[in-house]
Short mmCIF file of C-alpha atoms in Angstrom, two decimals:
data_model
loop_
_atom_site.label_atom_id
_atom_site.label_comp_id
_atom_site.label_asym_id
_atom_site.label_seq_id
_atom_site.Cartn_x
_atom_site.Cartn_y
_atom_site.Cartn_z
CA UNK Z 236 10.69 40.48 -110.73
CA UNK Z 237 8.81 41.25 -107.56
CA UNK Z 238 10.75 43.31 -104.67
CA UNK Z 239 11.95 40.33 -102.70
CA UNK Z 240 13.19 38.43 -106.00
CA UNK Z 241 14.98 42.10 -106.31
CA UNK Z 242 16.41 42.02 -103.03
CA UNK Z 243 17.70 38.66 -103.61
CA UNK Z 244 19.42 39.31 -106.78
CA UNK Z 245 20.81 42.92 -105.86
CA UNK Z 246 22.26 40.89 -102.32
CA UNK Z 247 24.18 38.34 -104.52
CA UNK Z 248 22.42 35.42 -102.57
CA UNK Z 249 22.89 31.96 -104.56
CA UNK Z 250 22.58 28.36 -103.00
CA UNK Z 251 24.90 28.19 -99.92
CA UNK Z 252 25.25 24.12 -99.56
CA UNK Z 253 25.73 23.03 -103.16
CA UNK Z 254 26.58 24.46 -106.71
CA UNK Z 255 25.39 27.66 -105.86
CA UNK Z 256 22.17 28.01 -108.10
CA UNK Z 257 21.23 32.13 -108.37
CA UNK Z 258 18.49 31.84 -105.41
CA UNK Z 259 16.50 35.21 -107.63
CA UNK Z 260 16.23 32.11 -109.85
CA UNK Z 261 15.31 29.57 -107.91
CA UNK Z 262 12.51 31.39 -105.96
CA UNK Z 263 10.89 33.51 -108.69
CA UNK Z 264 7.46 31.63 -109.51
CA UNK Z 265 4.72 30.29 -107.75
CA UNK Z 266 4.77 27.07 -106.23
CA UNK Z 267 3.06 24.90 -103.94
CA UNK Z 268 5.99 23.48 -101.87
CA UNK Z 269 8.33 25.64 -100.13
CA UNK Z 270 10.76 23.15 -98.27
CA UNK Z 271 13.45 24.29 -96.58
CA UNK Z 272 16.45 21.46 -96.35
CA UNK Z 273 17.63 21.46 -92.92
CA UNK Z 274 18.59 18.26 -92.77
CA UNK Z 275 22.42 19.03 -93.62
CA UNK Z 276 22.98 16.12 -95.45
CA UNK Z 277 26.92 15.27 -95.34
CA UNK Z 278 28.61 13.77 -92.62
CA UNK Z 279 30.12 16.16 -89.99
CA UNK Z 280 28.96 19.39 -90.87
CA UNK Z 281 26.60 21.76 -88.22
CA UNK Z 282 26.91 24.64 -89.87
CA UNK Z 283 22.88 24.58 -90.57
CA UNK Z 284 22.23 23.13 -87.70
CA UNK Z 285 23.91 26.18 -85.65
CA UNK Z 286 21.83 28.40 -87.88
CA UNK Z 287 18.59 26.85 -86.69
CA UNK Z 288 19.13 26.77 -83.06
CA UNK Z 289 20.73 30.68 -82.88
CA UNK Z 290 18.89 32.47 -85.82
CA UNK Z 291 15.43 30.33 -85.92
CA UNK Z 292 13.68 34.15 -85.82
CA UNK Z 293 15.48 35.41 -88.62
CA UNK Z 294 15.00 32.08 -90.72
CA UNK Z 295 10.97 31.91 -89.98
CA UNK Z 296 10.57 35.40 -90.93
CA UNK Z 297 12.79 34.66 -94.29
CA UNK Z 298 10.59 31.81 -95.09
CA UNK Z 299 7.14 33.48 -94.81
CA UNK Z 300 8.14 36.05 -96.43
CA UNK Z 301 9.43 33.73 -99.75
CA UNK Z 302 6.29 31.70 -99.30
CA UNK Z 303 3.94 34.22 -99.06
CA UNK Z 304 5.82 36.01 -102.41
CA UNK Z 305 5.30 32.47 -104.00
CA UNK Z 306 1.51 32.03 -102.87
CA UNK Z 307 3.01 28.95 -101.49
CA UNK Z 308 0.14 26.44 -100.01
CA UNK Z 309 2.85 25.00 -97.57
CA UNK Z 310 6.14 25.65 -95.95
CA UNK Z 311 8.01 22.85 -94.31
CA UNK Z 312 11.63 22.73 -92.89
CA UNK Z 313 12.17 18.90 -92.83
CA UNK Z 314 15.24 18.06 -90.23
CA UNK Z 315 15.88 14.78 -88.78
CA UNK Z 316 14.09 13.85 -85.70
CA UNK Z 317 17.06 13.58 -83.74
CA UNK Z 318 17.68 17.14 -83.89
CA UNK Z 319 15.92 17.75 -80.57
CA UNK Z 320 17.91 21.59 -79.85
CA UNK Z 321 16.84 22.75 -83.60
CA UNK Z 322 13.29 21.89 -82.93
CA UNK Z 323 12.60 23.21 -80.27
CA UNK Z 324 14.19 26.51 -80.94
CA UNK Z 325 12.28 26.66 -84.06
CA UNK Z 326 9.00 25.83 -82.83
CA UNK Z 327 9.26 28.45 -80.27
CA UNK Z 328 10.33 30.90 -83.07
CA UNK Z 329 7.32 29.49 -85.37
CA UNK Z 330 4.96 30.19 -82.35
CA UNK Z 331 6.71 33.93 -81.51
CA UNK Z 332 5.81 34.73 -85.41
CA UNK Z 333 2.50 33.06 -85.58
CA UNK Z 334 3.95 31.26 -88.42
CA UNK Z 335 2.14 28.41 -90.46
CA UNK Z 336 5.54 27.06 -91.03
CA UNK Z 337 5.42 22.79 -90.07
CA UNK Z 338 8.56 21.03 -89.38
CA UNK Z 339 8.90 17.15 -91.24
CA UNK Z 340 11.15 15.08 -89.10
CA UNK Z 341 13.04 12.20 -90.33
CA UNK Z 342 15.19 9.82 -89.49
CA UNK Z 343 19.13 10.08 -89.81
CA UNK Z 344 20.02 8.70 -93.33
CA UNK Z 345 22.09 9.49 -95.78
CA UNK Z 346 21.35 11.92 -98.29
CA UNK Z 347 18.63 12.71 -96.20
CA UNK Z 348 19.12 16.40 -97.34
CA UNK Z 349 19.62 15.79 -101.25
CA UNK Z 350 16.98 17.65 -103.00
CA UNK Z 351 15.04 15.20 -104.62
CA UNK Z 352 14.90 12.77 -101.57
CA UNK Z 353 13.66 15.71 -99.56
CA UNK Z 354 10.86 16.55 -101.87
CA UNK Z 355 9.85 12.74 -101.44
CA UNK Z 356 10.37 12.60 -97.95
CA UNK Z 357 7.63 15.71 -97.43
CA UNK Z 358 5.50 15.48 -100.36
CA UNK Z 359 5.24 11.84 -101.33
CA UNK Z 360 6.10 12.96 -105.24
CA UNK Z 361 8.72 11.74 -107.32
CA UNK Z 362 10.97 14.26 -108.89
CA UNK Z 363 10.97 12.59 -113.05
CA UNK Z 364 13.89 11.50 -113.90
CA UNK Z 365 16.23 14.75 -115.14
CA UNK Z 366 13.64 17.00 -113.59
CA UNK Z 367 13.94 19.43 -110.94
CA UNK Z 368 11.66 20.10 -107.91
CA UNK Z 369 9.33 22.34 -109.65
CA UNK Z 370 7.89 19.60 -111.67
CA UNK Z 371 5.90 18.76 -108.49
CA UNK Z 372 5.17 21.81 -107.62
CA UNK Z 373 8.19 22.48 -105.11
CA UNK Z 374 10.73 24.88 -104.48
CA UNK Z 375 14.13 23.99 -102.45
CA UNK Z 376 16.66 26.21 -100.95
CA UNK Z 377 18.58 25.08 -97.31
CA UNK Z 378 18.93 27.24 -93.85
CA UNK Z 379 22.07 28.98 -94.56
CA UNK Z 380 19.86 30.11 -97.97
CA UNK Z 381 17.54 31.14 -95.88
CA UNK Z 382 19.62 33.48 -93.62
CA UNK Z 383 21.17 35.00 -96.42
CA UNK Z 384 17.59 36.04 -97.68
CA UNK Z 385 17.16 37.14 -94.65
CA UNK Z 386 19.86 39.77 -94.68
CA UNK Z 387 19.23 40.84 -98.17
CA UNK Z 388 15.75 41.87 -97.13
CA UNK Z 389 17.90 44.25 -94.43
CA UNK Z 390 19.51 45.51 -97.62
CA UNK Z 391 22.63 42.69 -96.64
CA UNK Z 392 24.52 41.47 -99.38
CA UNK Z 393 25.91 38.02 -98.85
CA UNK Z 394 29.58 38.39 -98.12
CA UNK Z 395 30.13 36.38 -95.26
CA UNK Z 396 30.05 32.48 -94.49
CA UNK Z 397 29.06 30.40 -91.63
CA UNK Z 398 31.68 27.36 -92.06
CA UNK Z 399 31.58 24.30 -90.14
CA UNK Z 400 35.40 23.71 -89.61
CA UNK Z 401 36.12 20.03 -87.80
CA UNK Z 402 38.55 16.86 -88.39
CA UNK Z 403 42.11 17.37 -86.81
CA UNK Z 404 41.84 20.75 -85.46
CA UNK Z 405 42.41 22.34 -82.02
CA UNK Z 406 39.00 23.31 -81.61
CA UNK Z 407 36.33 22.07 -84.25
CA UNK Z 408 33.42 25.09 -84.17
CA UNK Z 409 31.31 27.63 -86.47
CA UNK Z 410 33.81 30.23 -88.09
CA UNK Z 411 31.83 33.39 -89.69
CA UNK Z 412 34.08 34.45 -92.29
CA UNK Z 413 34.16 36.62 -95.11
CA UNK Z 414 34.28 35.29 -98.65
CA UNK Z 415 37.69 35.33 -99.89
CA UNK Z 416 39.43 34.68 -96.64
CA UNK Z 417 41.97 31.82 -96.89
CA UNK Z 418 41.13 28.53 -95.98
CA UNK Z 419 44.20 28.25 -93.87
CA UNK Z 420 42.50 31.22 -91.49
CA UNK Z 421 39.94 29.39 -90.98
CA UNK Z 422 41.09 26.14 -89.96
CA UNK Z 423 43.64 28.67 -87.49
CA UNK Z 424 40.52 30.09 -86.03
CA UNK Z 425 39.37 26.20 -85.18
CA UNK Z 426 42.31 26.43 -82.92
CA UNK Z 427 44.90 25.24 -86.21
CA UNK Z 428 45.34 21.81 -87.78
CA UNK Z 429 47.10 19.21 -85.16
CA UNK Z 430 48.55 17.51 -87.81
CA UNK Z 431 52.05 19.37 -89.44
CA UNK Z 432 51.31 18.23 -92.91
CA UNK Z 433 47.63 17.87 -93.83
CA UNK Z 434 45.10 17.96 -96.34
CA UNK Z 435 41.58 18.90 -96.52
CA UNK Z 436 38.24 18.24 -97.93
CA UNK Z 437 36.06 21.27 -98.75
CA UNK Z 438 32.37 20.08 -98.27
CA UNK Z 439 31.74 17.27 -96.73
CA UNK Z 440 33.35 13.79 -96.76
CA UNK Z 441 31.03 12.09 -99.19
CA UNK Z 442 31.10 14.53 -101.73
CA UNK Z 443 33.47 17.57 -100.62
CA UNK Z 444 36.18 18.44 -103.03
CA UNK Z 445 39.57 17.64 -101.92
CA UNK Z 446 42.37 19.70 -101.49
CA UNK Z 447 46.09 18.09 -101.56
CA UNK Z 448 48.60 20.13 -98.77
CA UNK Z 449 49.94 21.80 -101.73
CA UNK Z 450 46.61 23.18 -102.78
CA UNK Z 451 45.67 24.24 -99.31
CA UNK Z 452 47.39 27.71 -99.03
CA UNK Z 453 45.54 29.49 -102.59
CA UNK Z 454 42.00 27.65 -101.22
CA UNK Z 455 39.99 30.40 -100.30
CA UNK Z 456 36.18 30.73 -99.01
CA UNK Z 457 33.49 31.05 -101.44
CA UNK Z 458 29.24 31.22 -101.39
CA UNK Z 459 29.45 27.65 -101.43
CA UNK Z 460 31.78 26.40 -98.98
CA UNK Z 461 29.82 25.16 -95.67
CA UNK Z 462 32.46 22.60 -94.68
CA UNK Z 463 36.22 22.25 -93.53
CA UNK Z 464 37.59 18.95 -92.87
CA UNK Z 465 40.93 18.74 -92.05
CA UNK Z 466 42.72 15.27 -92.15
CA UNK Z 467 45.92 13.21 -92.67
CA UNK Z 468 47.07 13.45 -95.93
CA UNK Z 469 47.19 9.53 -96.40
CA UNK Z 470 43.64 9.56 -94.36
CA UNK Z 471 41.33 6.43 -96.52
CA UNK Z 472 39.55 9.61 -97.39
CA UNK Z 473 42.16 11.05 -99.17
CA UNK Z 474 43.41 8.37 -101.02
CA UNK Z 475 40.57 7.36 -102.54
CA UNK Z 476 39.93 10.93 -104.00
CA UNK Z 477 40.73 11.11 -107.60
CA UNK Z 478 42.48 8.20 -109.00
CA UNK Z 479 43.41 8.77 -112.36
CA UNK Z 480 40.75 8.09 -114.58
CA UNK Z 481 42.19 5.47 -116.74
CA UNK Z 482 43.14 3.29 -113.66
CA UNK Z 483 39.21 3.57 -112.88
CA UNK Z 484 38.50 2.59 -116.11
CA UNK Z 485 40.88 -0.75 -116.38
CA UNK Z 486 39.42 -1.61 -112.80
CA UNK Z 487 35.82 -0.88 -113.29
CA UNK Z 488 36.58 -3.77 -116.31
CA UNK Z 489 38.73 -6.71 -114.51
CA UNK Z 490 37.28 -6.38 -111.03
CA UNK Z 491 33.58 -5.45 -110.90
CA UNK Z 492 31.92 -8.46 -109.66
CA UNK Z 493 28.14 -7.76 -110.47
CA UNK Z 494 26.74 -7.81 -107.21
CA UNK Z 495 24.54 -4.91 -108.18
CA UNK Z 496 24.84 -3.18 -104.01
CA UNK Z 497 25.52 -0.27 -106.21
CA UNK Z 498 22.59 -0.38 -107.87
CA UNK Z 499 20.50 -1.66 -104.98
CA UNK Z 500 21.68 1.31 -102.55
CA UNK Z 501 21.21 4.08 -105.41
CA UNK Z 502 19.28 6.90 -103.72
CA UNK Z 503 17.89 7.94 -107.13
CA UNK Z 504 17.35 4.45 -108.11
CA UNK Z 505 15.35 3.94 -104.91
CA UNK Z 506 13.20 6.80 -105.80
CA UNK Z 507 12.53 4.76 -109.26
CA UNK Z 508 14.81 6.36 -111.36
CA UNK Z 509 16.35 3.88 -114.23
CA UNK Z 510 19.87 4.35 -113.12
CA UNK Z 511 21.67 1.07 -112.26
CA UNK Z 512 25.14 1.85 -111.47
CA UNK Z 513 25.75 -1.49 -111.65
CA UNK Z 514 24.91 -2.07 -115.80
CA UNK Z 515 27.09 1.03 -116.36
CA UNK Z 516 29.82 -0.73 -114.84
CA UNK Z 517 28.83 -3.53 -116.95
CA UNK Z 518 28.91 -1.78 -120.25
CA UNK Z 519 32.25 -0.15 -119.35
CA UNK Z 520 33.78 -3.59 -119.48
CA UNK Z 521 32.21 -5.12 -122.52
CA UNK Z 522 31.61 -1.97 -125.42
CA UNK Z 523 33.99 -2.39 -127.97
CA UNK Z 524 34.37 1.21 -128.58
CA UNK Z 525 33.58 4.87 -127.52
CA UNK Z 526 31.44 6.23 -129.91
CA UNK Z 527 28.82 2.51 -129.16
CA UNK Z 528 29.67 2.93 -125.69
CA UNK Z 529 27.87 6.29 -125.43
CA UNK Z 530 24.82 5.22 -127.54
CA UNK Z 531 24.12 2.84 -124.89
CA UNK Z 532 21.19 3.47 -123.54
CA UNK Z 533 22.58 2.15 -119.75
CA UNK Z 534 25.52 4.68 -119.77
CA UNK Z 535 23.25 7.34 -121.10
CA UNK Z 536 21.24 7.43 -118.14
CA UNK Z 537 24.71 8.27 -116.23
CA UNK Z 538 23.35 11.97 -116.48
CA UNK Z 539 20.91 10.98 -113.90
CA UNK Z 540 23.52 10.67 -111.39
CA UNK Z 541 23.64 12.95 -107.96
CA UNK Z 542 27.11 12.27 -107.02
CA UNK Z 543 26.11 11.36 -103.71
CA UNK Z 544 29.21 8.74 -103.11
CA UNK Z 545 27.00 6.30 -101.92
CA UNK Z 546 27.64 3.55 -104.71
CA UNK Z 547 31.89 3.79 -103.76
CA UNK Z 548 32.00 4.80 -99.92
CA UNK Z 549 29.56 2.46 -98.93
CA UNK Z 550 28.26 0.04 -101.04
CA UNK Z 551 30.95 -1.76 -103.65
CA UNK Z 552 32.92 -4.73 -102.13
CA UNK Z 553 35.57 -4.37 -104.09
CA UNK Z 554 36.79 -0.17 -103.32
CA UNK Z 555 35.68 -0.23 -106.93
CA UNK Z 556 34.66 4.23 -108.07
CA UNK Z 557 30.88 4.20 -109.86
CA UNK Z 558 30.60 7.62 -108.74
CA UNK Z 559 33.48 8.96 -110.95
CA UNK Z 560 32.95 6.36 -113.48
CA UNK Z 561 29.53 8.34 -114.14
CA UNK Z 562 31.12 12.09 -113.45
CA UNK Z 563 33.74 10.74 -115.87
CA UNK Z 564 30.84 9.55 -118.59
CA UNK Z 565 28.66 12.82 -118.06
CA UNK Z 566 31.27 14.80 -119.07
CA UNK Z 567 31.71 12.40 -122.16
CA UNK Z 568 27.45 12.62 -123.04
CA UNK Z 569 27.98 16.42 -122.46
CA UNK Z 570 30.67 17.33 -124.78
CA UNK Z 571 28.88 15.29 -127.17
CA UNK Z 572 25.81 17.40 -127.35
CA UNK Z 573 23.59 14.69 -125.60
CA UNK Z 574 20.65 15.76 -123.76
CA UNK Z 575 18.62 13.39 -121.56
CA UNK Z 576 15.28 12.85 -122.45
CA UNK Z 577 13.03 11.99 -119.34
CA UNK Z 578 11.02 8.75 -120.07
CA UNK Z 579 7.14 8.97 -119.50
CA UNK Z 580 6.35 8.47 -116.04
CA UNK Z 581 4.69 8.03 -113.52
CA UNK Z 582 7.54 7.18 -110.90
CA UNK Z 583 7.06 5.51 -107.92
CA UNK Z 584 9.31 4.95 -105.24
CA UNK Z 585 10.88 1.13 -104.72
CA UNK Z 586 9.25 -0.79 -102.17
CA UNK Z 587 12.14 -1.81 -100.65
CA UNK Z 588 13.51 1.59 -99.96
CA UNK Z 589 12.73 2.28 -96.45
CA UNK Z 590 14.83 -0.68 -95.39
CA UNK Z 591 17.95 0.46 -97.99
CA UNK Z 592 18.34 3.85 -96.76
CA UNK Z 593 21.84 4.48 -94.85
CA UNK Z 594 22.58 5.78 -91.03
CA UNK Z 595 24.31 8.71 -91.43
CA UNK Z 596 26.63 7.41 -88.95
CA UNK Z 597 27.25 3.93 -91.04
CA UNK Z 598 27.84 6.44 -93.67
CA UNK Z 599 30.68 8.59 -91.72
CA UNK Z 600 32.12 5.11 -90.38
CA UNK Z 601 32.28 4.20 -94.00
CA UNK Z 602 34.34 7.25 -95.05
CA UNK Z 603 36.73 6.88 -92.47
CA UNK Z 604 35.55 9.86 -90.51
CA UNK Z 605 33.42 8.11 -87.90
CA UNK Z 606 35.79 9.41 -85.07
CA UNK Z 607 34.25 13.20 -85.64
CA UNK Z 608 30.61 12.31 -86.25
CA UNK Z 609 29.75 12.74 -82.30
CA UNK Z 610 31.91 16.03 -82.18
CA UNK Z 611 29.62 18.91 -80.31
CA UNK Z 612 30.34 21.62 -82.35
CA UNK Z 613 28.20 24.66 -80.89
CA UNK Z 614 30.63 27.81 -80.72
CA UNK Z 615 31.37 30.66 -83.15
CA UNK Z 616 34.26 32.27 -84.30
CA UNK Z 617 34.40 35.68 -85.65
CA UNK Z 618 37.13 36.41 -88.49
CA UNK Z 619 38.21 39.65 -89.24
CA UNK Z 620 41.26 39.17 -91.81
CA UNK Z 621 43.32 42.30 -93.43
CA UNK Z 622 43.07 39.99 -96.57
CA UNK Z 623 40.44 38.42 -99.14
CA UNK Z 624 41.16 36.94 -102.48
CA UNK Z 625 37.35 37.12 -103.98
CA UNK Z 626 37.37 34.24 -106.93
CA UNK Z 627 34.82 36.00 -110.18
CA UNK Z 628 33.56 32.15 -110.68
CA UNK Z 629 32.15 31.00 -107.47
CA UNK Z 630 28.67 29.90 -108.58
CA UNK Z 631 26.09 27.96 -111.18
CA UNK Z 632 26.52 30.57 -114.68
CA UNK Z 633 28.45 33.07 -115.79
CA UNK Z 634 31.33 34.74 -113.66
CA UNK Z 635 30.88 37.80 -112.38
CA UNK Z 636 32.49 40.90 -114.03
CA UNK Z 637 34.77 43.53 -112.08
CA UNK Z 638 33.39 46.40 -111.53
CA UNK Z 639 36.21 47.56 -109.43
CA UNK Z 640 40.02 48.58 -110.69
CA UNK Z 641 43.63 48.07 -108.64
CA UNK Z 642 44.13 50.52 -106.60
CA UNK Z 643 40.46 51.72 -105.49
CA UNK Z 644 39.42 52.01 -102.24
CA UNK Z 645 36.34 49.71 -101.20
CA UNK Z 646 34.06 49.59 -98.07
CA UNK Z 647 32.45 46.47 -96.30
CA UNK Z 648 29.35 45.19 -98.02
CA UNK Z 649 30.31 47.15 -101.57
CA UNK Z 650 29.26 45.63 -104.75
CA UNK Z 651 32.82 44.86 -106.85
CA UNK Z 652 32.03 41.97 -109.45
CA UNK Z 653 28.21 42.58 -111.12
CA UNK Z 654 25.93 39.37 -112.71
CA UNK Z 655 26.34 40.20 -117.14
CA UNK Z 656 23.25 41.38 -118.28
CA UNK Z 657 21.11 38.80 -119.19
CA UNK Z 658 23.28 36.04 -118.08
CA UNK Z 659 22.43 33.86 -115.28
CA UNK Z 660 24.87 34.46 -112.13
CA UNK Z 661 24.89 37.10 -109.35
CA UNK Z 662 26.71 39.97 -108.24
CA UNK Z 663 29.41 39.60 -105.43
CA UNK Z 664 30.26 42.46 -102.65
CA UNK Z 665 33.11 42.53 -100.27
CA UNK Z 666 33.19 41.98 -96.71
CA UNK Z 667 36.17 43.60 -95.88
CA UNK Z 668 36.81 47.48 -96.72
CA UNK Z 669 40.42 48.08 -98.33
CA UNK Z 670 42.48 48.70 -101.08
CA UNK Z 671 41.88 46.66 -104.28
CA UNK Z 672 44.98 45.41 -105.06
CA UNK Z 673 44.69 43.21 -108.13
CA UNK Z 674 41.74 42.06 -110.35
CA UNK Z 675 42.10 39.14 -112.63
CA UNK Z 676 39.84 36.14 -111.96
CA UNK Z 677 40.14 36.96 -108.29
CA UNK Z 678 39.62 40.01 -106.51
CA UNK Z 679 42.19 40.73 -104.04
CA UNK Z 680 41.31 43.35 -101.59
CA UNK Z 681 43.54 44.59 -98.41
CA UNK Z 682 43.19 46.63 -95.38
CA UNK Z 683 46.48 49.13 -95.50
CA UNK Z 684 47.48 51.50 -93.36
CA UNK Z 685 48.21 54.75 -94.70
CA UNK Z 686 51.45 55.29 -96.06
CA UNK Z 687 51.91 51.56 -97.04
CA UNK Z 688 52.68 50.87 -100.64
CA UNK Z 689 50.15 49.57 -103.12
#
């Protein structure tokens, strides 16, 4: 493990956007490709955006210093070409640094920022089928990533988030908040939720988790939350979020009409993967039983499914779920002990795929959250709450284990849940300094003032 790869893994940094991948991980190689995804993919959120037009010294500096650890050949942030405040605050930082760094612009599309489609959009190369960047000689990690590597080489542990917090609030901005602060701060900060009863999605609208009302108040931050969208509880949004799984199911089998948009808008099927939503649907209606259904070979390539939303937010006719129909069978292929076994290449993209992609804006319309997609959102809020409630599981791996007790007194920054040895995870640090007041799978940690009970 070379001393940045150290850094990195003593800092706790993981992937801030997504699942939260341990970035030591991620990084620790050689590879050709260093791309940086700034083209914050979902709907709504700025949050990288803000990063690149405030911080674009700090981020430069984090990427040469990754690339150069990696004996990377090139290091590209691809954005969207729209992005005309982000550019030019990061070519002038790329110039300050004498940097090599190139920027790839593209246009606004939905998932412009997923992984796989990013790698294709700079590098020409197909990620196989089941693969992962580094089959083509790429690494991935996104801005807010970045930053965070950034203040672990300071000797910074990750333990605060920059949020993008928008949808019904008072004031939709940037809050900079540390982990384990409530969700319900946050969306106070943004000037508090207009709405008396809401819900909210955490992530974006396409494929944020959502949170119920009654949910809301025990939703904390974690590494991986970048977005806050508060809404109507009875928002489109929010009711097509987890129907029960049966009612899918009987629907996917009486109503799917064949059409194959599904298929034919697929991001990874117009990178020339052999998912077609549309057969899965298919075979969900007509296999007599579960143990042929899994066997086939159509709902066995399920697993190759991002979860990008595209198939049910924009592209089925008939508000029919392909998305959670293949969540739903992964699980199933899982459990089972399947593994996918990538077919022999090469992969090519589909012809047609430049004139499939989807506006981010069509996208937003689609989702019902159109109204916010023009919201300037440029302004920070700092949080400084007496309170966090650290969660142990908040990344890719294994949880973290305690290495604090109730009743200790911790300072900002400390270390209080380590990565198992040998396991893949990270460590997590505090970003308040307090009394620990209860460990179970969440650290809670106050600020008291003296003479107040424990």
């Amino acid at each position: 493990m070379n001393a940045l790869i150290e850094k990195i893994f003593q800092a706790g940094v993981v992937g801030c956007g997504g699942a939260g991948f341990p970035t030591h991980k991620k990084l620790d190689g050689q590879f050709r490709w260093l791309i940086i995804n700034g083209a914050e993919c979902e709907p709504l959120l700025r949050t990288d955006r803000y990063l690149m037009i405030h911080m674009a010294d700090a981020l430069v500096c984090a990427i040469d210093a990754v690339a150069n650890a990696a004996q990377a050949e090139h290091r590209v942030i691809g954005l969207k070409a729209s992005y005309r405040r982000e550019i030019a605050a990061l070519e002038a930082a790329i110039e300050k640094a004498g940097s090599k760094i190139q920027l790839h612009r593209m246009e606004s599309f939905y998932p412009a920022g997923d992984e796989q489609v990013l790698v294709y959009e700079v590098t020409g190369k197909v990620v196989p089928p089941a693969g992962i960047p580094l089959d083509v000689g790429a690494a991935v990690s996104n801005v807010a990533t970045m930053l965070a590597i950034s203040d672990a080489m300071q000797g910074q542990p990750l333990c605060n988030k920059y949020i993008t917090v928008t949808g019904e609030v008072g004031t939709p901005c940037i809050v900079h908040a540390p982990i384990g602060t409530s969700i319900q701060a946050c969306i106070e900060a943004a000037g508090g939720a207009k709405l008396a009863e809401y819900a909210v999605v955490v992530g974006g609208p396409m494929m944020g988790k959502y949170l119920p009302p009654q949910q809301v108040p025990d939703a904390v931050v974690t590494k991986t939350t970048s977005g806050l969208i508060v809404l109507a509880e009875d928002h489109p949004l929010a009711l097509r979020r987890d129907p029960p799984m049966q009612a899918i199911l009987n629907r996917a089998k009486s109503v799917c009409i064949q059409c194959r948009t599904c298929t034919d808008l697929c991001p990874r099927h117009l990178l020339g993967h052999p998912l077609e939503p549309h057969r899965i649907m298919r075979q969900m209606a007509y296999a007599p039983d579960a143990g042929q259904l899994l066997a086939e070979v159509d709902i066995q390539r399920a697993m190759l499914c991002s979860e990008c939303g595209v198939c049910e937010v924009v592209a089925c006719p008939m508000g029919l779920h392909p998305r959670q129909v293949n969540v739903f069978l992964k699980g199933k292929l899982r459990a089972s002990g399947f593994r996918y076994q990538r077919p022999a290449g090469p992969f090519a993209a589909k012809q047609a795929r430049p004139e499939r992609l989807i506006p981010t804006a069509r996208a937003a319309s689609r989702a019902g959250v159109g109204a916010y997609q023009s919201l300037r959102i440029d302004s920070l809020q700092e949080l400084k709450p007496q309170r966090v409630e650290i969660l142990l599981q908040q990344h890719i791996g294994a949880p973290a284990k305690a290495v604090v007790k109730a009743g200790e007194q911790v300072q900002p920054n400390q270390l209080v849940a380590a990565c198992p040895e040998g396991a893949l995870g990270a460590n997590i640090h505090t970003g308040i300094g307090g009394t620990v007041i209860s460990v179970g799978d969440r650290i809670v940690i106050e600020q008291r003032q003296a003479g107040d009970a424990v």
